[in-house]
């Protein structure tokens, strides 16, 4: 009897399970029965079956190269069912092997990206267009497209839903480029930040317009209002599934809107923007908003005048707030007011003493983080807050900036990588320290992105399950026929990076 060939999975009248398993064995599937069921479901009419049979070997080869081959085929079945024209899809994949490789790696790498494609199959042809795929989207073109559509929609609810739809599509574009290694990690972080800034600007525009209409405000009416980004967004280094840290600032509360004090009007505007970004509808959400970096944290007002900020910083400023202010940057509203805030804040960041007491305060803050992690998990597996993790690098950089920024203004950078380079150039880090910290930062941010890209979840913990760990390693580019070795090599590199970072952290803080 003739030995079955791979096309027989779809064209032979009957294969037993042993034959199916033998045909699928070279491709590394954990569950060949399920893979076969996926293939049969995709080929549910004669035309689709023949087209898929023609490319089935390529489909399986491409899936085998993805981080999770079983997941790749499973999502390909779901995507094919969602596609409006399955025969067109299979014909397109047959004519474009590169596109087949792209879709296989995306589906096998990120359920979050896969779900975006299944929900909006038309995005597939857009995102795989070489003119789109092989370049980053500029802030100007994103803003132009947003504004054009928002003006056509008019209704605020529909406008905010469009922002949610738009975020999904643009995140898919950034995620696909990241998964395919078409851009460096720094570009991914920058692109995510550019997208967030454009969407927050659009949300501000929608909400301010709606509120002005609600209260019948015409003309300029009020002094400035600004949305300030803090944290990773302020530094232009946002990650996937990140909260956005925001502060709301207005110029003066002395005016009135009808009988309403301006401070109350700006409070309502701030609430409206926060809800517009936070709310989860049928289209999803725009961003989770974290306002805890404002004065008094959760207990404080949602918006403050610039004079109110100054009074607070003069009386209550903590060391951790000085570090946080390094990242402040206006992303929506009156940019000149935002620049005035940054100018005002510089005195509180750089001109006050940064002594042993301040260093000890940072160490106490870090120990609190360590204690919280220890209660939930091993610190050695938390990419962000754990031993030698992202936060330790940020604390090294920010403490050096605050300590020396008054005398050495060249180190005043919001972005961590730019700050590291400036600290090396000004001899505040040795070349070896710079090399260690910069390589570790890029490695850890890449890991963080891959963890969060899986399910759009704000996770920072390296998986304990061996299969999940292997998938994570393959997403990061670790490829080896021995899957055990793949996971072990990734863990060794992770432990090496975090160990070197922690040694520098202890040295800088005298631990």
XYZ file of C-alpha atoms in Angstrom:
511
model
C 0.000 0.000 0.000
C 1.250 3.468 -0.882
C 2.497 5.476 2.049
C 0.208 8.458 2.817
C 1.549 11.932 1.988
C 0.711 15.145 3.768
C -2.067 16.122 1.333
C -3.857 12.896 2.263
C -4.816 14.524 5.556
C -7.428 16.372 3.494
C -7.795 14.340 0.286
C -7.599 10.652 1.263
C -11.000 9.038 1.810
C -9.983 7.655 5.183
C -6.893 7.685 7.401
C -6.660 6.007 10.767
C -5.398 7.918 13.783
C -2.008 6.224 13.647
C -1.462 7.472 10.104
C -2.617 10.988 11.020
C -0.236 11.085 13.972
C 2.654 9.871 11.806
C 2.002 12.550 9.171
C 1.857 15.323 11.783
C 4.782 14.079 13.915
C 7.529 16.109 12.153
C 5.779 19.402 12.929
C 5.905 19.284 16.727
C 2.209 19.275 17.594
C 1.367 18.173 21.129
C -2.187 17.170 20.211
C -2.240 15.792 16.634
C -5.872 14.662 16.890
C -6.954 18.229 17.623
C -4.760 19.579 14.814
C -6.364 17.161 12.377
C -9.811 18.255 13.568
C -8.823 21.899 12.975
C -7.737 21.107 9.419
C -10.936 19.194 8.646
C -13.059 22.058 10.019
C -11.265 24.571 7.787
C -12.007 22.435 4.716
C -15.745 22.069 5.081
C -16.562 22.469 1.366
C -14.900 20.891 -1.691
C -13.363 24.108 -3.069
C -11.850 25.118 0.286
C -10.617 21.542 0.860
C -8.696 21.436 -2.423
C -7.185 24.882 -1.903
C -6.121 24.032 1.635
C -4.713 20.674 0.543
C -2.476 22.519 -1.923
C -0.871 24.537 0.900
C -1.342 22.213 3.891
C 2.350 21.321 4.113
C 3.306 25.008 4.083
C 0.632 25.705 6.710
C 2.053 23.027 8.990
C 5.676 24.079 8.436
C 4.844 27.714 9.250
C 2.867 26.688 12.341
C 5.805 24.572 13.538
C 8.025 27.680 13.462
C 5.637 29.637 15.681
C 5.906 29.817 19.457
C 2.986 27.386 19.898
C 2.185 25.228 16.826
C -1.054 23.797 18.262
C -2.328 27.269 19.085
C -1.380 28.527 15.622
C -3.501 25.906 13.827
C -6.382 26.252 16.276
C -6.582 30.015 15.748
C -6.123 29.621 12.000
C -9.276 27.502 11.972
C -11.174 30.149 13.950
C -9.844 32.926 11.730
C -10.754 31.032 8.549
C -14.311 30.582 9.863
C -14.521 34.305 10.641
C -13.193 35.342 7.216
C -15.893 36.473 4.798
C -14.469 34.465 1.893
C -12.503 31.358 2.810
C -11.515 30.454 -0.740
C -10.129 33.965 -1.228
C -8.144 33.581 2.012
C -6.570 30.241 1.021
C -5.806 31.529 -2.484
C -4.155 34.610 -1.002
C -2.044 32.486 1.365
C -1.025 30.203 -1.521
C 0.125 33.200 -3.557
C 1.953 34.821 -0.623
C 4.084 32.371 1.422
C 5.466 35.288 3.427
C 1.958 36.231 4.514
C 1.265 32.640 5.542
C 4.397 32.700 7.693
C 3.312 36.027 9.208
C -0.192 34.911 10.119
C 1.074 31.588 11.519
C 3.598 33.264 13.806
C 1.085 35.841 15.007
C -1.637 33.268 15.717
C 0.856 30.973 17.440
C 2.375 33.778 19.464
C -0.427 35.922 20.809
C -4.028 34.923 21.562
C -4.716 38.639 22.063
C -3.601 39.475 18.508
C -5.412 36.391 17.210
C -8.665 37.513 18.821
C -8.325 40.946 17.192
C -7.992 39.287 13.793
C -10.926 36.941 14.428
C -13.100 39.822 15.573
C -12.122 42.073 12.637
C -10.891 39.794 9.810
C -10.541 42.768 7.445
C -7.544 43.876 9.507
C -5.622 40.862 8.143
C -5.268 42.265 4.622
C -4.433 45.719 6.004
C -1.781 44.639 8.487
C -0.056 42.207 6.089
C 0.177 44.801 3.304
C 3.967 45.343 2.956
C 3.422 49.115 2.812
C 1.825 48.934 6.279
C 3.727 46.040 7.829
C 7.235 47.246 7.130
C 7.043 50.716 8.630
C 5.894 52.313 11.847
C 2.908 54.640 11.768
C 3.690 58.295 12.468
C 1.883 60.330 15.085
C 0.738 62.771 12.421
C -0.943 60.158 10.216
C -2.610 58.508 13.228
C -3.967 61.848 14.456
C -5.130 62.853 10.982
C -7.061 59.599 10.524
C -8.588 59.841 14.003
C -9.760 63.414 13.597
C -11.214 62.823 10.164
C -13.402 59.952 11.395
C -14.339 61.558 14.720
C -15.667 64.650 12.957
C -17.813 62.457 10.694
C -19.316 60.483 13.616
C -20.444 63.454 15.778
C -22.106 61.397 18.577
C -19.693 61.204 21.586
C -20.537 57.556 22.385
C -19.847 56.481 18.827
C -16.678 58.579 18.800
C -15.334 56.885 21.934
C -16.233 53.467 20.535
C -14.275 54.345 17.408
C -11.240 55.069 19.611
C -11.569 51.557 21.068
C -11.808 50.032 17.597
C -8.871 52.127 16.381
C -6.718 51.093 19.333
C -7.273 47.404 18.560
C -6.205 47.825 14.960
C -3.104 49.907 15.720
C -2.083 47.619 18.578
C -2.320 44.706 16.144
C 0.021 46.535 13.773
C 2.551 47.241 16.512
C 2.238 43.718 17.919
C 2.733 41.991 14.571
C 5.839 44.058 13.850
C 7.169 43.210 17.301
C 6.457 39.481 17.004
C 8.150 39.322 13.596
C 11.154 41.270 14.903
C 10.673 43.919 12.229
C 11.624 46.625 14.709
C 13.790 46.907 17.828
C 12.245 46.866 21.294
C 12.763 50.625 21.657
C 10.643 51.250 18.567
C 7.836 49.065 19.903
C 7.796 51.045 23.166
C 7.856 54.333 21.258
C 5.058 53.249 18.887
C 2.838 52.183 21.783
C 3.462 55.569 23.412
C 2.725 57.511 20.222
C -0.556 55.602 19.852
C -1.538 56.268 23.475
C -0.768 59.965 23.183
C -2.879 60.242 20.009
C -5.809 58.375 21.586
C -5.702 60.404 24.815
C -5.606 63.611 22.767
C -8.636 62.379 20.809
C -10.496 61.392 23.998
C -9.806 64.845 25.441
C -11.142 66.449 22.251
C -14.324 64.337 22.325
C -14.983 64.891 26.034
C -14.185 68.622 26.077
C -16.419 69.179 23.051
C -19.281 67.230 24.649
C -18.954 69.084 27.965
C -18.840 72.492 26.295
C -21.989 71.579 24.396
C -23.652 70.403 27.623
C -23.002 73.754 29.359
C -23.439 75.957 26.300
C -19.870 77.272 26.326
C -18.834 79.090 23.164
C -15.553 80.731 22.222
C -12.425 80.255 24.284
C -14.292 80.676 27.562
C -11.740 79.247 29.992
C -8.018 79.263 30.647
C -5.895 76.238 29.853
C -6.318 72.585 30.762
C -3.678 69.904 30.235
C -3.451 66.134 30.507
C 0.004 65.218 31.777
C 1.432 61.744 31.206
C 3.577 60.206 33.918
C 5.331 56.864 34.234
C 6.184 54.873 31.124
C 3.895 56.918 28.894
C 5.596 60.125 30.041
C 8.931 58.533 29.165
C 7.740 57.418 25.733
C 8.311 53.771 26.686
C 4.848 52.273 27.163
C 4.367 48.503 27.053
C 1.503 46.296 25.900
C -1.468 46.177 28.285
C -0.062 49.010 30.387
C -2.091 51.394 32.501
C -1.573 55.042 31.629
C -0.518 57.241 34.553
C -2.170 60.631 34.126
C -2.412 63.945 35.973
C -4.994 66.616 35.157
C -3.852 70.238 35.373
C -5.653 73.535 34.842
C -4.309 77.090 34.832
C -6.666 78.783 37.274
C -9.809 78.055 39.256
C -10.787 81.727 39.646
C -13.134 81.857 36.634
C -16.704 80.633 36.405
C -18.771 78.735 33.850
C -22.233 80.196 34.343
C -22.641 79.727 38.088
C -20.085 76.872 38.208
C -16.536 77.531 39.447
C -13.877 76.680 36.892
C -12.372 74.165 39.333
C -15.662 72.226 39.305
C -15.858 72.388 35.513
C -12.338 71.007 35.162
C -13.113 68.321 37.748
C -16.051 67.194 35.603
C -13.940 67.295 32.450
C -11.267 65.168 34.128
C -13.854 62.644 35.241
C -15.341 62.532 31.751
C -11.961 61.865 30.149
C -11.140 59.174 32.713
C -14.468 57.420 32.163
C -14.124 57.735 28.381
C -10.747 56.001 28.490
C -11.604 53.458 31.195
C -15.112 52.334 30.292
C -15.464 48.875 28.805
C -18.096 48.589 26.065
C -18.801 46.123 23.283
C -15.766 47.599 21.519
C -13.504 47.065 24.525
C -11.731 49.945 26.299
C -9.175 52.570 25.364
C -6.834 52.530 28.401
C -6.958 51.770 32.097
C -6.215 55.097 33.791
C -4.145 55.331 36.980
C -4.410 58.686 38.773
C -2.460 57.790 41.916
C 0.495 60.049 41.046
C -1.576 63.176 41.656
C -1.203 65.024 45.016
C -2.577 62.938 47.905
C -2.992 59.940 45.584
C -6.457 58.362 45.659
C -7.520 60.757 48.429
C -6.758 63.893 46.411
C -8.808 65.934 43.970
C -8.911 64.594 40.424
C -7.579 67.886 38.969
C -5.417 70.680 40.395
C -4.443 74.173 39.337
C -0.770 74.805 38.730
C -0.730 76.880 41.930
C -2.287 73.951 43.800
C 0.460 71.635 42.605
C 3.102 74.110 43.683
C 1.616 74.461 47.187
C 1.531 70.692 47.576
C 5.121 70.209 46.407
C 6.323 72.975 48.738
C 4.804 71.275 51.774
C 4.365 67.554 51.100
C 6.762 66.438 48.370
C 8.140 62.923 48.887
C 11.280 61.490 47.324
C 9.253 59.028 45.252
C 7.260 61.976 43.855
C 10.483 63.685 42.794
C 11.390 60.562 40.843
C 7.902 60.376 39.314
C 8.054 64.017 38.159
C 11.056 63.183 35.975
C 8.599 61.569 33.538
C 5.947 64.320 33.404
C 4.995 65.331 29.873
C 1.898 67.036 28.366
C 0.028 64.721 25.988
C -3.286 66.549 25.473
C -4.794 69.992 25.881
C -2.844 73.204 26.378
C 0.804 72.245 25.770
C 2.117 75.641 26.872
C 0.467 75.126 30.276
C 2.093 71.699 30.415
C 5.487 73.202 29.705
C 4.887 75.769 32.476
C 4.199 72.898 34.877
C 7.430 71.140 33.890
C 9.381 74.368 34.352
C 7.820 74.813 37.807
C 8.538 71.185 38.757
C 12.224 71.344 37.834
C 13.054 73.173 41.065
C 11.446 70.428 43.149
C 13.126 67.651 41.165
C 16.689 68.920 40.959
C 17.329 71.818 43.344
C 16.437 70.159 46.639
C 19.078 68.063 48.453
C 19.329 64.379 47.567
C 21.163 62.925 50.541
C 21.444 59.645 52.422
C 17.979 60.202 53.859
C 16.517 60.357 50.345
C 18.396 57.195 49.348
C 17.097 55.418 52.438
C 13.562 56.467 51.528
C 13.976 54.863 48.104
C 15.296 51.692 49.736
C 12.297 51.572 52.098
C 9.988 51.950 49.131
C 11.796 49.124 47.324
C 11.607 46.843 50.378
C 7.852 47.414 50.559
C 7.598 46.295 46.938
C 9.752 43.255 47.731
C 7.538 42.326 50.700
C 4.387 42.568 48.566
C 5.896 40.329 45.899
C 7.142 37.802 48.464
C 3.597 37.405 49.718
C 2.430 36.410 46.212
C 5.369 34.914 44.340
C 9.135 34.581 44.179
C 10.874 37.874 43.531
C 13.177 36.061 41.139
C 10.356 35.656 38.587
C 8.842 39.160 38.561
C 10.278 40.994 35.559
C 9.157 44.431 36.721
C 9.400 44.555 40.510
C 11.569 41.546 41.315
C 15.243 41.308 42.209
C 17.288 42.882 39.424
C 14.136 43.764 37.504
C 12.990 46.790 35.522
C 12.190 48.846 38.619
C 15.721 48.491 39.999
C 17.145 49.838 36.727
C 14.678 52.737 36.826
C 15.570 53.538 40.443
C 19.296 53.545 39.647
C 18.750 55.905 36.717
C 16.256 58.217 38.395
C 18.210 58.564 41.644
C 21.332 59.541 39.674
C 19.300 62.049 37.652
C 17.799 63.695 40.740
C 21.118 63.684 42.612
C 23.165 65.229 39.787
C 20.597 66.867 37.492
C 21.038 70.353 38.949
C 24.758 70.466 38.157
C 24.589 68.300 35.024
C 21.453 69.255 33.038
C 22.508 66.982 30.159
C 21.146 63.967 32.078
C 17.587 65.331 32.333
C 15.830 62.818 30.092
C 12.370 61.302 30.487
C 13.228 58.159 28.547
C 15.214 55.493 30.430
C 17.477 54.480 27.531
C 18.250 58.110 26.680
C 18.990 58.784 30.362
C 21.318 55.760 30.565
C 23.268 57.009 27.556
C 23.541 60.509 29.041
C 24.694 59.146 32.416
C 27.455 57.218 30.660
C 28.483 60.265 28.606
C 28.712 62.340 31.791
C 30.757 59.605 33.541
C 28.047 58.982 36.134
C 27.941 55.375 34.964
C 30.984 53.433 33.828
C 30.918 51.963 30.298
C 30.514 48.479 31.823
C 27.619 49.613 34.036
C 25.928 51.293 31.077
C 26.338 48.204 28.925
C 24.976 45.934 31.659
C 21.980 48.113 32.497
C 21.028 48.988 28.925
C 21.191 45.395 27.685
C 19.249 44.187 30.722
C 16.618 46.910 30.296
C 15.984 46.033 26.638
C 15.911 42.304 27.445
C 13.489 42.730 30.371
C 11.186 45.118 28.503
C 11.066 42.607 25.659
C 10.120 39.848 28.109
C 7.496 42.102 29.711
C 5.968 42.870 26.319
C 5.798 39.208 25.317
C 4.159 38.259 28.629
C 1.524 40.970 28.249
C 1.000 40.390 24.543
C -0.285 36.875 25.164
C -3.674 37.781 26.627
C -3.704 41.585 26.997
C -3.109 41.048 30.717
C -0.999 43.205 33.001
C 1.296 40.426 34.121
C 4.997 40.619 34.938
C 5.679 37.068 36.122
C 7.698 34.512 34.188
C 5.598 31.326 33.868
C 6.311 28.335 36.082
C 4.651 25.846 33.762
C 7.321 24.413 31.470
C 5.231 24.557 28.303
C 4.262 28.192 28.948
C 7.900 29.001 29.682
C 8.966 27.400 26.399
C 6.357 29.377 24.466
C 7.620 32.574 26.107
C 11.210 31.700 25.189
C 10.269 30.993 21.561
C 8.399 34.303 21.381
C 11.651 35.974 22.412
C 13.541 34.297 19.594
C 14.962 31.273 21.419
C 14.686 28.472 18.861
C 16.062 24.977 19.273
C 14.914 21.488 18.378
C 15.254 20.608 22.052
C 12.374 22.478 23.721
C 13.836 21.717 27.160
C 17.036 23.515 26.182
C 15.054 26.481 24.811
C 13.410 27.165 28.181
C 16.607 26.606 30.138
C 18.640 28.950 27.929
C 16.065 31.714 28.380
C 16.038 31.270 32.169
C 19.834 31.369 32.313
C 19.914 34.632 30.366
C 17.170 36.107 32.538
C 18.997 35.177 35.742
C 22.265 36.537 34.375
C 20.740 39.918 33.503
C 18.867 40.324 36.786
C 21.873 39.195 38.834
C 24.123 41.834 37.238
C 21.472 44.553 37.678
C 20.975 43.740 41.339
C 24.704 43.944 42.022
C 24.814 47.455 40.544
C 21.674 48.413 42.478
C 23.245 47.297 45.767
C 26.455 49.130 44.914
C 24.680 52.401 44.054
C 22.467 52.347 47.148
C 25.067 51.006 49.539
C 23.024 47.941 50.451
